[in-house]
XYZ file of N, CA and C in Angstrom:
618
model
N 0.823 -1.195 0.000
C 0.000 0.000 0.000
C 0.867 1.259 0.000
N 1.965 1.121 0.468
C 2.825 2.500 0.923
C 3.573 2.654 -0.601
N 3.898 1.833 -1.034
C 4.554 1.681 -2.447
C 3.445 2.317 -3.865
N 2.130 1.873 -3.615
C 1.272 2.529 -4.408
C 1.039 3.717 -4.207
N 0.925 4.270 -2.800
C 0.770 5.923 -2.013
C 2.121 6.396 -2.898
N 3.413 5.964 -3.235
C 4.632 6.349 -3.684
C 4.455 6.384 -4.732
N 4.048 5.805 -5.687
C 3.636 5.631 -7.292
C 2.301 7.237 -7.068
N 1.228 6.827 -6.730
C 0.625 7.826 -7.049
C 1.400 9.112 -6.538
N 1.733 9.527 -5.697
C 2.165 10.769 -5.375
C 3.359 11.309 -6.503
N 4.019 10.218 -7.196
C 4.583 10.988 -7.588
C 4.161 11.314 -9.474
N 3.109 10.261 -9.642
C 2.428 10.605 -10.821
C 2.077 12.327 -11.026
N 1.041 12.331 -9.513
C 0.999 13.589 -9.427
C 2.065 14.724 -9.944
N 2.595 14.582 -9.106
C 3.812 15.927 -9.385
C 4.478 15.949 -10.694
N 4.396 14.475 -11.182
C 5.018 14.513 -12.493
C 4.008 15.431 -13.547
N 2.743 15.398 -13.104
C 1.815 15.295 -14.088
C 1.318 16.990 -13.851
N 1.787 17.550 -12.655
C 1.462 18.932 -12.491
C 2.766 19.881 -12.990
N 3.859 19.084 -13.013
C 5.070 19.573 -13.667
C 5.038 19.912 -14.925
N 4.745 18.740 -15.709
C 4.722 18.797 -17.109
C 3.548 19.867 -17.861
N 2.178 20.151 -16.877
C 1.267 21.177 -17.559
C 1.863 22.152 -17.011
N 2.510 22.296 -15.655
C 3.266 23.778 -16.082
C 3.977 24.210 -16.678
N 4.455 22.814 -17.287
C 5.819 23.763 -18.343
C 5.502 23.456 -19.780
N 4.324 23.610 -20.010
C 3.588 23.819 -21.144
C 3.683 25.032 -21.440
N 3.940 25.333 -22.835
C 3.409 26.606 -23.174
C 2.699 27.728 -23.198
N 2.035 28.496 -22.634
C 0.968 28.884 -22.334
C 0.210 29.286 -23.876
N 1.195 30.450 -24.899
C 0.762 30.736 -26.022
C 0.949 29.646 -26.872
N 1.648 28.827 -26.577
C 1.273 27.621 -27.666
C -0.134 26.941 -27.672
N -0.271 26.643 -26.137
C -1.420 25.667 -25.782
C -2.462 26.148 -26.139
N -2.619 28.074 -26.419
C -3.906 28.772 -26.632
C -4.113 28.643 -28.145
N -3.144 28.381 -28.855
C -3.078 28.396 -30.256
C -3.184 27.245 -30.920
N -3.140 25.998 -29.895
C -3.107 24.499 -30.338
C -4.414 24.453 -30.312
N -5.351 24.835 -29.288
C -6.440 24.938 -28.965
C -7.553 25.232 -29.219
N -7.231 26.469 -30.217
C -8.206 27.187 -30.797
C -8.299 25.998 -32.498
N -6.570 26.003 -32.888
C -6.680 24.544 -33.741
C -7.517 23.251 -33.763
N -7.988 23.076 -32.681
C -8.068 21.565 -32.146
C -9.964 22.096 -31.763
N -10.006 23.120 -31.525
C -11.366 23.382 -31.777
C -12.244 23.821 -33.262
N -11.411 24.341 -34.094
C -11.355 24.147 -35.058
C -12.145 23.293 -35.975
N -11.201 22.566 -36.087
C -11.037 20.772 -36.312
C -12.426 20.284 -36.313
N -12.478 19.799 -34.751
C -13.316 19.132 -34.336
C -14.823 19.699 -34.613
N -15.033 21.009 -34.894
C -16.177 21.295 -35.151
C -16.575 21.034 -36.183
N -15.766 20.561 -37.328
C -16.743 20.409 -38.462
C -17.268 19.275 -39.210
N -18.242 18.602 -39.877
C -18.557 17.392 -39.942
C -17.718 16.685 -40.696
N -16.980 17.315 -41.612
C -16.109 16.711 -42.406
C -15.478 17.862 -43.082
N -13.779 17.380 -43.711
C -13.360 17.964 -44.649
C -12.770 17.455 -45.795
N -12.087 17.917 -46.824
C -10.849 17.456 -47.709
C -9.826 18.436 -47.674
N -8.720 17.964 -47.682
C -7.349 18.790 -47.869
C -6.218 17.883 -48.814
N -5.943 19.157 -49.950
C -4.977 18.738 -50.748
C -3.431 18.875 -49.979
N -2.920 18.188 -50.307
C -1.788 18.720 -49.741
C 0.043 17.912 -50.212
N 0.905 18.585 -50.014
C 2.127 17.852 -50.646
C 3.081 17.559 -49.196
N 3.958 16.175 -49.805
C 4.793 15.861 -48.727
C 5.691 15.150 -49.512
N 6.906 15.012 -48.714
C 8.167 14.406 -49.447
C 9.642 14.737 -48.316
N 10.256 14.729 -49.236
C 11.914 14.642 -47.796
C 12.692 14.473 -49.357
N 13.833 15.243 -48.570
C 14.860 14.990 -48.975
C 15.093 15.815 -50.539
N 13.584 17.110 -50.493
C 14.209 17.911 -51.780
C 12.992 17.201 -53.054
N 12.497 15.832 -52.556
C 11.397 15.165 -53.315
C 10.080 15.484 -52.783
N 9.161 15.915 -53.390
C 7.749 16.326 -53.221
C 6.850 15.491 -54.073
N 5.519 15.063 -53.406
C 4.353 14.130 -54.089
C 3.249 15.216 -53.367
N 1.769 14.528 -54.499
C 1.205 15.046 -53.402
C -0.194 14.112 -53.493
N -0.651 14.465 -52.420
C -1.678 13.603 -51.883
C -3.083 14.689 -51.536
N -4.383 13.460 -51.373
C -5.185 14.339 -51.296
C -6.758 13.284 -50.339
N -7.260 13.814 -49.438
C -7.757 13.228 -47.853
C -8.819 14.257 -48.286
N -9.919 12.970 -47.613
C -11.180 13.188 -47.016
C -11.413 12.652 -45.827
N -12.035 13.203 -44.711
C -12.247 12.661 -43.431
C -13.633 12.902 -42.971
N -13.581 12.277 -42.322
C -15.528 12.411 -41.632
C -16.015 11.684 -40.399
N -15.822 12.181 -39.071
C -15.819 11.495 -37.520
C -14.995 10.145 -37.665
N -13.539 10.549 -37.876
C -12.695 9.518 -37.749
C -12.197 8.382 -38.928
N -12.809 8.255 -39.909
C -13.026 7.728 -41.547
C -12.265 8.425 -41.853
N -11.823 8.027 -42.835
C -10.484 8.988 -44.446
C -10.453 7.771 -45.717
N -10.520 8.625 -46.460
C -10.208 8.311 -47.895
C -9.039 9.304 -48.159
N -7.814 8.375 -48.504
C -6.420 8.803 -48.436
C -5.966 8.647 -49.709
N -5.610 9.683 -50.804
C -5.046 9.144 -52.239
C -3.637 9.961 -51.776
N -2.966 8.877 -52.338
C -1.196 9.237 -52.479
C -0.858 8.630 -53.714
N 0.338 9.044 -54.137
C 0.937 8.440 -55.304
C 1.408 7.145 -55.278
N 0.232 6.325 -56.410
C 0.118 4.889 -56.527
C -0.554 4.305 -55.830
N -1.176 4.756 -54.639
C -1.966 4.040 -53.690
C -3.158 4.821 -53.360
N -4.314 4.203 -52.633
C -5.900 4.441 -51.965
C -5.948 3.722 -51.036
N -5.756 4.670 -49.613
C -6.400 4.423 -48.213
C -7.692 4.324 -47.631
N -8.321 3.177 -47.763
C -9.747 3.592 -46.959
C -9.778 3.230 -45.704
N -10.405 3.414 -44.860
C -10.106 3.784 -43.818
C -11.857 4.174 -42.956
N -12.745 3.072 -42.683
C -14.039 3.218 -42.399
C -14.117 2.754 -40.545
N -12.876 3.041 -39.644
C -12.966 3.152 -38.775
C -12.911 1.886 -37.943
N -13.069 0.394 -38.411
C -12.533 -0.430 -38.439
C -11.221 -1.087 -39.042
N -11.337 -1.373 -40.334
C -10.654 -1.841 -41.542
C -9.990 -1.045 -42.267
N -8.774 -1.234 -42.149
C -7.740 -0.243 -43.299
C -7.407 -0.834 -44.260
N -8.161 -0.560 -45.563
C -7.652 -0.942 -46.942
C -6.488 -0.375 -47.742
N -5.428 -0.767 -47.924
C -4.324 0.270 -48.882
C -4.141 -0.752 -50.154
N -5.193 0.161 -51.069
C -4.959 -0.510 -52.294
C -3.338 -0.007 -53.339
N -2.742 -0.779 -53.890
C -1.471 -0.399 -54.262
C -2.014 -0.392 -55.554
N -1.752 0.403 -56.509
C -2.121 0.373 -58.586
C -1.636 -0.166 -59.286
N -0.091 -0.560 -58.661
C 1.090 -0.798 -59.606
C 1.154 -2.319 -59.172
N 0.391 -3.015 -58.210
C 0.256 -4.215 -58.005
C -1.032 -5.185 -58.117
N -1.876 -4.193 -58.709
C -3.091 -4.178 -58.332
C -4.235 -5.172 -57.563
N -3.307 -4.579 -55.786
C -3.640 -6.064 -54.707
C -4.255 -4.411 -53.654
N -4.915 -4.901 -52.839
C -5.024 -4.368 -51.710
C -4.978 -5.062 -50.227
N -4.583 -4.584 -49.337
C -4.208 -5.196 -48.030
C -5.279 -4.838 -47.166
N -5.965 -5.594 -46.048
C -6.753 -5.116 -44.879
C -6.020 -5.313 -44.177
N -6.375 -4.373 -43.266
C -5.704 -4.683 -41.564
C -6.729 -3.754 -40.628
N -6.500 -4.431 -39.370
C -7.265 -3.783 -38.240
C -7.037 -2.298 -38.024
N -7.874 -1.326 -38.179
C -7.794 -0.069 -37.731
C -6.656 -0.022 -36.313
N -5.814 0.985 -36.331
C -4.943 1.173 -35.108
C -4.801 3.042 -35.049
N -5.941 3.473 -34.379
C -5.895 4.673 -34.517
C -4.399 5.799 -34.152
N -3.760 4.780 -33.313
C -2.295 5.334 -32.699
C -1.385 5.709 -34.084
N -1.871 4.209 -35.035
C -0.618 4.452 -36.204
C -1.413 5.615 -37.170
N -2.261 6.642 -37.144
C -2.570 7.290 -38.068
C -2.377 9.265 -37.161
N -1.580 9.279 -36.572
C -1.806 10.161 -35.184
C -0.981 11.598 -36.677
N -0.691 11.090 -37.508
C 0.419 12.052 -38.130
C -0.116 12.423 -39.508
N -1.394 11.865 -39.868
C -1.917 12.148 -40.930
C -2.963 13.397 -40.984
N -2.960 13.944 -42.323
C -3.642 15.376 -41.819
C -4.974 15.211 -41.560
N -5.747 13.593 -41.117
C -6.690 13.727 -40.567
C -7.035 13.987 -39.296
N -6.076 13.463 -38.320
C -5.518 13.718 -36.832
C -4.449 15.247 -36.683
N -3.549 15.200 -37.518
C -2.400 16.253 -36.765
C -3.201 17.009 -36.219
N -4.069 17.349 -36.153
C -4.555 18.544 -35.195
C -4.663 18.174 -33.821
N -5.065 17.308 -33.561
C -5.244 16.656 -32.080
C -3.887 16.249 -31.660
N -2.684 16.281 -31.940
C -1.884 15.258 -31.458
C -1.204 16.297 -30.304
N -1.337 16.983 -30.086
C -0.639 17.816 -28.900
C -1.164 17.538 -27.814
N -2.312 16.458 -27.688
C -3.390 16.668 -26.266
C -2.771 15.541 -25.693
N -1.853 14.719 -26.441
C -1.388 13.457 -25.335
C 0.348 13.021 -25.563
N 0.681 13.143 -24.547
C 2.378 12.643 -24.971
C 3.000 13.710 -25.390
N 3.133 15.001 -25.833
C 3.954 15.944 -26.077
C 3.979 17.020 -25.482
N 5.512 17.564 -25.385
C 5.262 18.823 -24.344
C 5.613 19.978 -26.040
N 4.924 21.271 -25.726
C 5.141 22.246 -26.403
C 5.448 23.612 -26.822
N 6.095 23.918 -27.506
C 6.535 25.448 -26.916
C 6.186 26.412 -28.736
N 5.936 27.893 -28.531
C 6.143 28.621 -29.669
C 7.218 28.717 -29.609
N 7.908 28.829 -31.134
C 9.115 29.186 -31.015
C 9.435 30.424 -32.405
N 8.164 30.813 -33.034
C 8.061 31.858 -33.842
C 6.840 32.474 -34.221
N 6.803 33.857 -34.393
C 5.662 34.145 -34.694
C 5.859 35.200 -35.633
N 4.881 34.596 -36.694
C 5.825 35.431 -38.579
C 4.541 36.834 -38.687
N 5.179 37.452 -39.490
C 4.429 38.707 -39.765
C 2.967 38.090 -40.754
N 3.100 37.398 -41.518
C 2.024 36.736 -42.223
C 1.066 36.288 -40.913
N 1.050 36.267 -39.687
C -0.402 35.636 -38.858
C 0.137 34.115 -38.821
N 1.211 33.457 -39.320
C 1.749 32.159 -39.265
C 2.517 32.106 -37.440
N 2.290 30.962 -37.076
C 2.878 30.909 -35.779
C 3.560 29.338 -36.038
N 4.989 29.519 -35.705
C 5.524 27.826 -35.753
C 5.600 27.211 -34.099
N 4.950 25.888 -33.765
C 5.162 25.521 -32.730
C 5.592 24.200 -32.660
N 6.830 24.012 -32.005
C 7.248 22.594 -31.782
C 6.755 21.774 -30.832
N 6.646 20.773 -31.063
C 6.310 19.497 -30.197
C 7.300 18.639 -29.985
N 7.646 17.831 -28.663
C 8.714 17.123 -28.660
C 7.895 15.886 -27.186
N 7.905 14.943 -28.368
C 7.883 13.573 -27.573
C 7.942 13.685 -26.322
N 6.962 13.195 -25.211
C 7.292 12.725 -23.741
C 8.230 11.053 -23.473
N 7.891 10.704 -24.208
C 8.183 9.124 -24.355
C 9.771 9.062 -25.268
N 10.839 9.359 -24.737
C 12.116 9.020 -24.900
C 12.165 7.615 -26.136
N 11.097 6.746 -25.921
C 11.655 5.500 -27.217
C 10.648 5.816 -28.513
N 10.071 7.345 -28.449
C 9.555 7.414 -29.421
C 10.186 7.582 -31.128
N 9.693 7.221 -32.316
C 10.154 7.353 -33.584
C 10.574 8.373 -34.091
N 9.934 9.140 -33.143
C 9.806 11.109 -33.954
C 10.195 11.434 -32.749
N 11.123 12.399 -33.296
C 11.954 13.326 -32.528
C 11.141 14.591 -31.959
N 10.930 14.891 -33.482
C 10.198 16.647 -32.955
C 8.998 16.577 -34.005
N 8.308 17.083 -34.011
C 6.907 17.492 -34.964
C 7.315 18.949 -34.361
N 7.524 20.258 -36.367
C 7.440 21.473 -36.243
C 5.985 21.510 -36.878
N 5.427 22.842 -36.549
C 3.855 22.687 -36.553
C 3.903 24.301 -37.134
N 3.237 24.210 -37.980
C 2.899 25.872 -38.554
C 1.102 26.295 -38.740
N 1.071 26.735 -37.919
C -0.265 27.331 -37.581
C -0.772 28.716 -38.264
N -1.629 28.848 -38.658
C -2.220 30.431 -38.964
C -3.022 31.115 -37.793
N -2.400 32.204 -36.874
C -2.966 32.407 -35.739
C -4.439 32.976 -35.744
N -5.400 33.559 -37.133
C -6.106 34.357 -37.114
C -7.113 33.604 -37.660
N -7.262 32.558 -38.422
C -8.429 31.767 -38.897
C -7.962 29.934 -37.938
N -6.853 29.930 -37.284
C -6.712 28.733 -36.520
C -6.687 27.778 -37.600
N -5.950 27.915 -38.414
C -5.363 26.624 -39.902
C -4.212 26.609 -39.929
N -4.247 24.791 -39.844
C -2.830 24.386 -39.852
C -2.379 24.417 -42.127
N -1.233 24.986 -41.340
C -0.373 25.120 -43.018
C 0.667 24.115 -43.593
N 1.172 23.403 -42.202
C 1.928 22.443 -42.612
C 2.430 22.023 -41.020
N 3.086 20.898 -41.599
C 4.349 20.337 -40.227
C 5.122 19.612 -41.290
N 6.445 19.662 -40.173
C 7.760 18.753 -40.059
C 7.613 17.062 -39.157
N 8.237 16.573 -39.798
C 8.231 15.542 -39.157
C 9.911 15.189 -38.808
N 10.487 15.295 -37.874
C 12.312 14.924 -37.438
C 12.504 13.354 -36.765
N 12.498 12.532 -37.236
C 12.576 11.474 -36.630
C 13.856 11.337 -35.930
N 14.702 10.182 -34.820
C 15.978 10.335 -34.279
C 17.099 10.265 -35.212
N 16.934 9.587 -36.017
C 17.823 9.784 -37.420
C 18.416 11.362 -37.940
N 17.866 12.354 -37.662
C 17.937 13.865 -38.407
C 16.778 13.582 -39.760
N 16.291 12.798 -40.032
C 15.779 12.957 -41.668
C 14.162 13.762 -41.250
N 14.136 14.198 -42.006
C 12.999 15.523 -41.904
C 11.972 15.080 -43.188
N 10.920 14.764 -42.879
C 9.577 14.570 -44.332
C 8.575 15.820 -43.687
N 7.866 16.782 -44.532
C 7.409 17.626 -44.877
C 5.978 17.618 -45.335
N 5.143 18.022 -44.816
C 3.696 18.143 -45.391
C 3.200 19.723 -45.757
N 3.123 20.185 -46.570
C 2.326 21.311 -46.852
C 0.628 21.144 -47.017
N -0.305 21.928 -46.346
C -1.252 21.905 -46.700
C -1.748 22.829 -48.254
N -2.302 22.182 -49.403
C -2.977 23.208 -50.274
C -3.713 23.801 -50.925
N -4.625 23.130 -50.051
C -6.204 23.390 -50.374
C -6.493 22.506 -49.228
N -7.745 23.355 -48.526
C -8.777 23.096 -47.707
C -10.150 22.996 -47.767
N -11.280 22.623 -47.895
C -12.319 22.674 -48.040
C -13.139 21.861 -46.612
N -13.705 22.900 -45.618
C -14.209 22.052 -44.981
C -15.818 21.875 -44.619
N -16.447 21.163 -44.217
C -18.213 20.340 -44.317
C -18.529 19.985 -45.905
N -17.585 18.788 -46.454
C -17.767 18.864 -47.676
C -18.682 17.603 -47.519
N -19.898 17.388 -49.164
C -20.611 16.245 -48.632
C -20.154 15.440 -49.076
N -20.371 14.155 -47.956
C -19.522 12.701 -48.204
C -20.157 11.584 -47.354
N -20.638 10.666 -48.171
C -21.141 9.527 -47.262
C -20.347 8.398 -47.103
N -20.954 7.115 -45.870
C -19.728 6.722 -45.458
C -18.990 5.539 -46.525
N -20.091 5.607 -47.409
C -19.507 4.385 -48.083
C -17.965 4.898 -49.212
N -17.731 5.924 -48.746
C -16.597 6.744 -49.393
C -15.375 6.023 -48.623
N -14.920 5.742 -47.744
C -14.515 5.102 -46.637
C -14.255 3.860 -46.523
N -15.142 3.203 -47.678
C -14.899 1.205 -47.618
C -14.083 1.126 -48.771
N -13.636 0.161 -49.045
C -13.106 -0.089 -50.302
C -14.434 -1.591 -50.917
N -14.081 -1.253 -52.171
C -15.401 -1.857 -53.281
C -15.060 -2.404 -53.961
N -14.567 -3.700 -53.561
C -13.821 -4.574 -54.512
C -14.477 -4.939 -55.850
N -15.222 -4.660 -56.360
C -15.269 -4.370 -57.900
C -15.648 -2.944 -58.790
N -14.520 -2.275 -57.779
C -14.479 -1.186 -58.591
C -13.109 -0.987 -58.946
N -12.584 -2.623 -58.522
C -10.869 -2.922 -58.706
C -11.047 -4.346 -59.920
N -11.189 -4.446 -60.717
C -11.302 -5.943 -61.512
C -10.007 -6.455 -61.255
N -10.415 -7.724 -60.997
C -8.730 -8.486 -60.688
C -8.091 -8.756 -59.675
N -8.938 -7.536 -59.212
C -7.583 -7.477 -57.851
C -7.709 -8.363 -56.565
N -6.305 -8.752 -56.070
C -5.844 -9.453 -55.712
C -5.901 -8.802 -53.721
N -7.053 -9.673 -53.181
C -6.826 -9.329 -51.698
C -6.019 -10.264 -50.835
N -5.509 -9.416 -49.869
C -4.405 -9.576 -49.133
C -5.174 -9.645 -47.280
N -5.602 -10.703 -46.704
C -6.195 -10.014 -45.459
C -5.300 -10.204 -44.359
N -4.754 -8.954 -44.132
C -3.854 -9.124 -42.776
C -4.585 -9.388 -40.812
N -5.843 -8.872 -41.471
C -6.712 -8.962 -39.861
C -6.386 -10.102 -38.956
N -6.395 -10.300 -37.396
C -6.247 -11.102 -36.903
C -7.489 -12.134 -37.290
């Protein structure tokens, strides 16, 4: 019992430490983001990503947790159970069990990801109404180093992030086009295996 009184007490302090040394103007600006977001029934955003000087671009629909994900050569569906990634150039698609943790970095989530596991700070604020804020992992064995975050302080739109994994290698998302309460029903979200002739399924589900 005295050992658990020791565990909790010091959860505590850990846990009153870390919101104080939160940002204050970051957290108001993540916030207003993250309210944002969440208010609207759905969106699409075009947007480009790449590393290393190489740029693609991709283009997302989302709708209470669902996405339809096009990237180059591939279609993500994504109906909140079942993740389909159909490949073109193989023309197979894979299921697997939804794992909402592994999608925390896609521009259907980045907005939320500051509310768990990261501490955050501003670290610029541009004459354009752009504000950059970094995030940096609580969890030491995490993949990603830092997430840089570029915010628009006056309409609360994200414009892009960095992604720094422990390696140094840096991949890049620009947002470039937004459209949000666009209409979309859910069957946008499944994949329709004969709207693939041929193709070859792959079921990874347990």
């Amino acid at each position: 019992m005295k050992i658990l009184k020791i565990a909790l007490i010091n959860a505590f302090l850990f846990s009153t430490f870390f919101s104080q040394a939160q940002d204050p103007k970051a957290a108001t600006i993540l916030d207003g983001v993250s309210k944002k977001y969440k208010a609207l029934n759905s969106f699409n955003v075009g947007f480009t990503y790449g590393a290393a000087g190489e740029s693609q671009k991709g283009d997302l629909t989302t709708k209470s947790g669902k996405y339809y994900l096009k990237l180059a050569g591939q279609e993500v569906y994504n109906d909140g159970k079942t993740v389909a990634t159909y490949v073109k150039e193989a023309n197979e698609v894979n299921l697997s069990t939804n794992d909402p943790a592994s999608n925390e970095f896609s521009p259907a989530n980045i907005y939320n990801i500051y509310k768990n596991g990261y501490q955050y700070k501003l670290v610029e604020e541009r004459k354009d109404g752009n504000a950059v804020i970094d995030l940096t992992p609580t969890n030491k064995s995490a993949h990603v180093a830092k997430v840089r975050m570029t915010v628009n302080k006056n309409d609360s739109s994200i414009k892009g992030w960095q992604l720094t994994d422990k390696s140094g290698k840096v991949q890049t998302f620009k947002i470039t086009k937004f459209t949000p309460n666009v209409a979309v029903n859910d069957q946008t979200f499944s994949f329709n295996k004969s709207k693939y002739p041929g193709v070859e399924v792959i079921d990874l589900r347990d």
